[in-house]
Short mmCIF file of C-alpha atoms in Angstrom, two decimals:
data_model
loop_
_atom_site.label_atom_id
_atom_site.label_comp_id
_atom_site.label_asym_id
_atom_site.label_seq_id
_atom_site.Cartn_x
_atom_site.Cartn_y
_atom_site.Cartn_z
CA MET E 214 0.00 0.00 0.00
CA TYR E 215 1.27 3.41 -0.85
CA ALA E 216 -0.10 6.70 0.44
CA LEU E 217 0.84 10.00 -1.16
CA GLY E 218 0.82 11.89 2.11
CA ALA E 219 0.55 11.68 5.89
CA HIS E 220 -1.65 14.10 7.78
CA LEU E 221 -1.25 14.62 11.52
CA LEU E 222 -4.20 16.36 13.18
CA VAL E 223 -2.83 17.62 16.46
CA GLU E 224 -5.08 18.77 19.30
CA LEU E 225 -3.15 20.92 21.76
CA LYS E 226 -5.17 21.32 24.93
CA ASP E 227 -4.21 22.95 28.21
CA CYS E 228 -1.51 25.08 26.63
CA ASN E 229 0.21 28.22 27.79
CA ALA E 230 -2.58 30.64 26.87
CA ALA E 231 -0.36 33.71 26.72
CA MET E 232 1.71 32.11 23.98
CA LEU E 233 -1.41 31.28 21.97
CA ARG E 234 -2.40 34.93 22.04
CA SER E 235 0.86 36.23 20.55
CA LEU E 236 1.13 36.50 16.76
CA GLU E 237 4.93 36.59 16.89
CA GLU E 238 5.13 33.59 19.18
CA VAL E 239 2.74 31.47 17.15
CA ARG E 240 4.35 32.36 13.83
CA ASP E 241 7.83 31.64 15.14
CA ALA E 242 6.67 28.35 16.61
CA LEU E 243 5.19 27.09 13.33
CA VAL E 244 8.15 28.18 11.25
CA SER E 245 10.50 26.52 13.75
CA ALA E 246 8.39 23.38 13.70
CA ALA E 247 8.62 23.25 9.92
CA ARG E 248 12.41 23.52 10.20
CA GLU E 249 12.50 20.78 12.85
CA ALA E 250 10.72 18.56 10.36
CA LYS E 251 13.30 19.42 7.67
CA ALA E 252 10.56 20.92 5.51
CA THR E 253 11.14 23.34 2.62
CA ILE E 254 9.20 26.50 3.42
CA VAL E 255 7.47 28.11 0.43
CA ASP E 256 5.14 30.69 2.00
CA ILE E 257 3.99 31.94 5.39
CA SER E 258 0.67 33.62 6.26
CA PHE E 259 -0.37 34.54 9.81
CA HIS E 260 -3.31 36.60 11.02
CA GLU E 261 -4.47 37.92 14.32
CA PHE E 262 -8.19 38.23 15.02
CA SER E 263 -10.11 40.49 17.32
CA PRO E 264 -10.51 40.15 20.28
CA PHE E 265 -8.02 37.23 20.18
CA GLY E 266 -7.09 34.18 18.21
CA ILE E 267 -4.36 33.51 15.67
CA SER E 268 -4.64 31.64 12.37
CA GLY E 269 -1.57 30.69 10.43
CA MET E 270 -0.44 28.58 7.52
CA VAL E 271 3.03 27.55 6.43
CA VAL E 272 3.00 26.21 2.90
CA ILE E 273 5.88 23.80 2.40
CA ALA E 274 7.07 21.94 -0.68
CA GLU E 275 5.90 18.83 1.13
CA SER E 276 2.33 20.27 1.68
CA HIS E 277 1.56 22.40 4.77
CA LEU E 278 1.42 23.17 8.46
CA SER E 279 -1.47 25.16 9.91
CA ILE E 280 -2.56 26.41 13.30
CA HIS E 281 -5.65 28.05 14.77
CA THR E 282 -5.53 29.17 18.38
CA TRP E 283 -8.24 29.73 20.97
CA PRO E 284 -6.31 31.41 23.78
CA GLU E 285 -9.43 31.75 25.89
CA TYR E 286 -9.49 27.96 26.10
CA GLY E 287 -5.74 27.34 26.08
CA TYR E 288 -6.36 25.30 22.93
CA ALA E 289 -4.81 25.17 19.48
CA ALA E 290 -5.64 23.01 16.47
CA VAL E 291 -2.56 22.10 14.42
CA ASP E 292 -2.31 20.28 11.11
CA ILE E 293 0.88 18.83 9.73
CA PHE E 294 0.35 17.46 6.22
CA THR E 295 3.46 16.08 4.57
CA CYS E 296 4.60 13.84 1.77
CA GLY E 297 7.87 12.20 0.92
CA ASP E 298 10.40 10.28 2.97
CA VAL E 299 12.81 13.00 4.03
CA ILE E 300 10.45 15.08 6.10
CA LYS E 301 9.77 14.27 9.77
CA PRO E 302 6.22 15.33 10.70
CA GLU E 303 6.34 13.79 14.16
CA ALA E 304 9.33 16.02 14.95
CA ALA E 305 7.18 19.07 14.15
CA ALA E 306 4.34 17.77 16.33
CA ALA E 307 6.63 17.02 19.26
CA TYR E 308 8.22 20.43 18.94
CA LEU E 309 4.87 22.23 19.10
CA ILE E 310 3.58 20.17 22.01
CA GLU E 311 6.63 21.23 23.96
CA ARG E 312 6.76 24.81 22.69
CA PHE E 313 3.15 25.56 23.65
CA GLU E 314 3.49 23.57 26.87
CA SER E 315 0.42 21.49 26.09
CA LYS E 316 -0.50 19.34 29.06
CA SER E 317 -3.08 17.35 27.12
CA PRO E 318 -2.07 16.79 23.49
CA SER E 319 -3.48 14.20 21.12
CA ILE E 320 -2.69 13.23 17.55
CA VAL E 321 -4.79 11.57 14.87
CA GLU E 322 -2.93 10.41 11.78
CA MET E 323 -4.62 10.00 8.44
CA LYS E 324 -3.02 8.65 5.30
CA ARG E 325 -3.96 10.84 2.36
CA GLY E 326 -4.13 9.65 -1.21
CA ILE E 327 -4.06 5.88 -0.93
CA LEU E 328 -4.15 4.87 -4.56
CA SER E 329 -4.95 1.33 -5.39
CA HIS E 330 -4.41 0.91 -9.08
CA ASP E 331 -0.78 0.08 -9.55
CA ASN E 332 1.14 1.09 -6.42
CA VAL E 333 3.92 2.45 -8.60
CA LYS E 334 5.56 5.61 -7.28
CA ARG E 335 5.59 8.31 -9.91
CA PRO E 336 7.87 11.32 -9.75
CA HIS E 337 6.22 14.22 -7.97
CA LYS E 338 7.11 17.47 -6.42
CA CYS E 339 8.07 15.87 -3.12
CA THR E 340 11.01 13.98 -4.53
CA GLU E 341 14.27 15.87 -4.18
CA SER E 342 14.68 16.44 -7.91
CA HIS E 343 11.35 18.25 -7.91
CA LEU E 344 11.76 20.48 -4.86
CA GLN E 345 11.48 23.53 -7.00
CA VAL E 346 8.74 26.10 -6.93
CA ALA E 347 7.68 27.03 -10.44
CA MET V 276 -20.94 18.42 23.81
CA TYR V 277 -19.46 21.41 22.10
CA ALA V 278 -16.68 21.39 19.53
CA LEU V 279 -14.88 24.55 18.52
CA GLY V 280 -14.48 23.50 14.91
CA ALA V 281 -15.37 20.98 12.24
CA HIS V 282 -12.72 19.65 9.90
CA LEU V 283 -13.62 17.92 6.64
CA LEU V 284 -10.78 15.92 5.10
CA VAL V 285 -11.82 15.45 1.49
CA GLU V 286 -10.17 12.89 -0.78
CA LEU V 287 -10.86 13.71 -4.43
CA LYS V 288 -9.92 10.73 -6.57
CA ASP V 289 -10.41 10.18 -10.28
CA CYS V 290 -10.63 13.89 -11.02
CA ASN V 291 -10.21 15.82 -14.22
CA ALA V 292 -6.40 15.80 -14.27
CA ALA V 293 -6.04 18.80 -16.56
CA MET V 294 -7.87 20.96 -14.03
CA LEU V 295 -5.61 19.77 -11.20
CA ARG V 296 -2.59 20.91 -13.19
CA SER V 297 -3.78 24.49 -13.66
CA LEU V 298 -2.85 27.06 -11.00
CA GLU V 299 -5.59 29.45 -12.13
CA GLU V 300 -8.23 26.72 -12.13
CA VAL V 301 -7.30 25.38 -8.71
CA ARG V 302 -7.06 28.82 -7.13
CA ASP V 303 -10.40 29.89 -8.57
CA ALA V 304 -12.01 26.64 -7.42
CA LEU V 305 -10.89 27.05 -3.80
CA VAL V 306 -11.85 30.70 -3.63
CA SER V 307 -15.25 29.88 -5.13
CA ALA V 308 -15.68 27.02 -2.67
CA ALA V 309 -14.96 29.38 0.21
CA ARG V 310 -17.64 31.73 -1.12
CA GLU V 311 -20.11 28.85 -1.53
CA ALA V 312 -19.59 28.13 2.15
CA LYS V 313 -20.23 31.79 3.04
CA ALA V 314 -16.73 32.09 4.46
CA THR V 315 -14.90 35.36 5.08
CA ILE V 316 -11.68 35.22 3.06
CA VAL V 317 -8.64 36.70 4.83
CA ASP V 318 -5.70 35.56 2.68
CA ILE V 319 -4.92 33.42 -0.36
CA SER V 320 -1.66 31.62 -1.18
CA PHE V 321 -1.22 29.30 -4.18
CA HIS V 322 1.93 27.73 -5.57
CA GLU V 323 2.78 25.67 -8.58
CA PHE V 324 5.50 23.05 -8.35
CA SER V 325 7.76 21.58 -10.96
CA PRO V 326 7.09 19.40 -12.91
CA PHE V 327 3.44 19.60 -11.73
CA GLY V 328 1.33 19.84 -8.63
CA ILE V 329 -0.45 22.76 -7.00
CA SER V 330 -0.57 23.64 -3.30
CA GLY V 331 -2.93 26.28 -2.03
CA MET V 332 -4.36 27.69 1.15
CA VAL V 333 -7.27 30.03 1.70
CA VAL V 334 -7.21 31.48 5.21
CA ILE V 335 -10.70 32.41 6.30
CA ALA V 336 -11.97 34.09 9.45
CA GLU V 337 -13.54 30.73 10.23
CA SER V 338 -10.18 28.86 9.85
CA HIS V 339 -9.03 27.56 6.44
CA LEU V 340 -9.37 25.64 3.20
CA SER V 341 -6.37 23.93 1.63
CA ILE V 342 -5.64 21.83 -1.42
CA HIS V 343 -2.73 19.79 -2.73
CA THR V 344 -3.01 18.27 -6.18
CA TRP V 345 -1.34 15.29 -7.79
CA PRO V 346 -2.40 15.67 -11.42
CA GLU V 347 -0.45 12.59 -12.45
CA TYR V 348 -2.87 10.55 -10.33
CA GLY V 349 -5.99 12.65 -10.89
CA TYR V 350 -6.01 13.13 -7.12
CA ALA V 351 -6.36 16.10 -4.82
CA ALA V 352 -6.36 16.32 -1.01
CA VAL V 353 -8.66 19.03 0.30
CA ASP V 354 -9.16 20.28 3.85
CA ILE V 355 -12.07 22.42 4.96
CA PHE V 356 -11.64 23.51 8.58
CA THR V 357 -14.37 25.78 9.87
CA CYS V 358 -15.90 27.07 13.05
CA GLY V 359 -19.13 28.85 13.84
CA ASP V 360 -22.73 28.29 12.80
CA VAL V 361 -23.02 30.51 9.75
CA ILE V 362 -20.50 28.80 7.53
CA LYS V 363 -21.45 25.78 5.40
CA PRO V 364 -18.41 23.49 4.96
CA GLU V 365 -20.37 20.75 3.20
CA ALA V 366 -21.34 23.26 0.53
CA ALA V 367 -17.63 23.88 -0.14
CA ALA V 368 -16.93 20.15 -0.31
CA ALA V 369 -19.83 19.47 -2.66
CA TYR V 370 -18.75 22.35 -4.86
CA LEU V 371 -15.20 21.02 -5.22
CA ILE V 372 -16.31 17.45 -5.88
CA GLU V 373 -18.36 18.75 -8.76
CA ARG V 374 -15.87 21.35 -9.97
CA PHE V 375 -12.99 18.85 -10.25
CA GLU V 376 -15.31 16.16 -11.59
CA SER V 377 -14.19 13.67 -8.97
CA LYS V 378 -15.64 10.26 -9.71
CA SER V 379 -14.52 8.80 -6.40
CA PRO V 380 -14.69 11.32 -3.56
CA SER V 381 -14.70 10.58 0.15
CA ILE V 382 -14.98 12.73 3.25
CA VAL V 383 -13.81 12.17 6.82
CA GLU V 384 -15.12 14.64 9.38
CA MET V 385 -13.31 15.37 12.61
CA LYS V 386 -14.54 17.58 15.39
CA ARG V 387 -11.72 19.82 16.56
CA GLY V 388 -11.45 21.27 20.04
CA ILE V 389 -13.97 19.30 22.05
CA LEU V 390 -13.64 20.91 25.44
CA SER V 391 -15.12 19.15 28.38
CA HIS V 392 -14.84 21.45 31.31
CA ASP V 393 -17.92 23.63 31.25
CA ASN V 394 -19.46 23.48 27.75
CA VAL V 395 -20.05 27.22 27.89
CA LYS V 396 -19.59 29.02 24.61
CA ARG V 397 -17.25 31.96 24.99
CA PRO V 398 -17.07 34.79 22.50
CA HIS V 399 -14.48 34.12 19.84
CA LYS V 400 -13.46 35.36 16.48
CA CYS V 401 -16.00 33.20 14.70
CA THR V 402 -18.99 34.99 16.14
CA GLU V 403 -20.28 37.79 13.94
CA SER V 404 -19.21 40.55 16.29
CA HIS V 405 -15.65 39.33 16.05
CA LEU V 406 -15.30 38.85 12.28
CA GLN V 407 -12.63 41.45 12.16
CA VAL V 408 -9.00 40.93 11.26
CA ALA V 409 -6.73 42.83 13.66
#
């Protein structure tokens, strides 16, 4: 069986709420997590909402990381969607659990793109020779 | 029980491959899907990879939509993460299934941020009075 990607849905509960309220902190955490995972960062987009709450996305060559924070609950929803063999998504998840001091984290992993027809790997953007943004 | 958000993980298989290869087509599809769902678009980021493959994210006030395409397989992975009662995530999913002509779609839904302590809704950015980007 071959899946094109792995998607970690990370629930960060009981976090350090002050960190979840800070745009700079959240952005730095996600970018650092992407680097921990050895990802190739393509674009970064972070937004702060009123009265509070941060949403952010890090587009990587290997797919994306995203975060949405609810500081009033000490909760953040993180997604780490990756493809390829070089990248280490669990390293990104572990980094964020520690960075946000989550006392009650959980992770659901879903395989994305399980293709049944021939199980032959075809060259795609996640292979090293294709890590090039057009 | 109260969940802060709903996350639809949409697998679009057996799509129109030519559409999945086009940056303009994919970007327009996601933006249109966000509008179908009555979302408030905050930011848009789309990238084309070499030799093919599109990655895109639409940050909305209600969280995000994302897509990663594998035209060589006629496959795209879509995520529709929303919060609040006004937005219609299934409308976005149905729109994309039809737009990309997926003959074999599937959807997994995950509730994000199920908080057990007091089940009291607190004001957050997804309520109408807070739909304001800082």
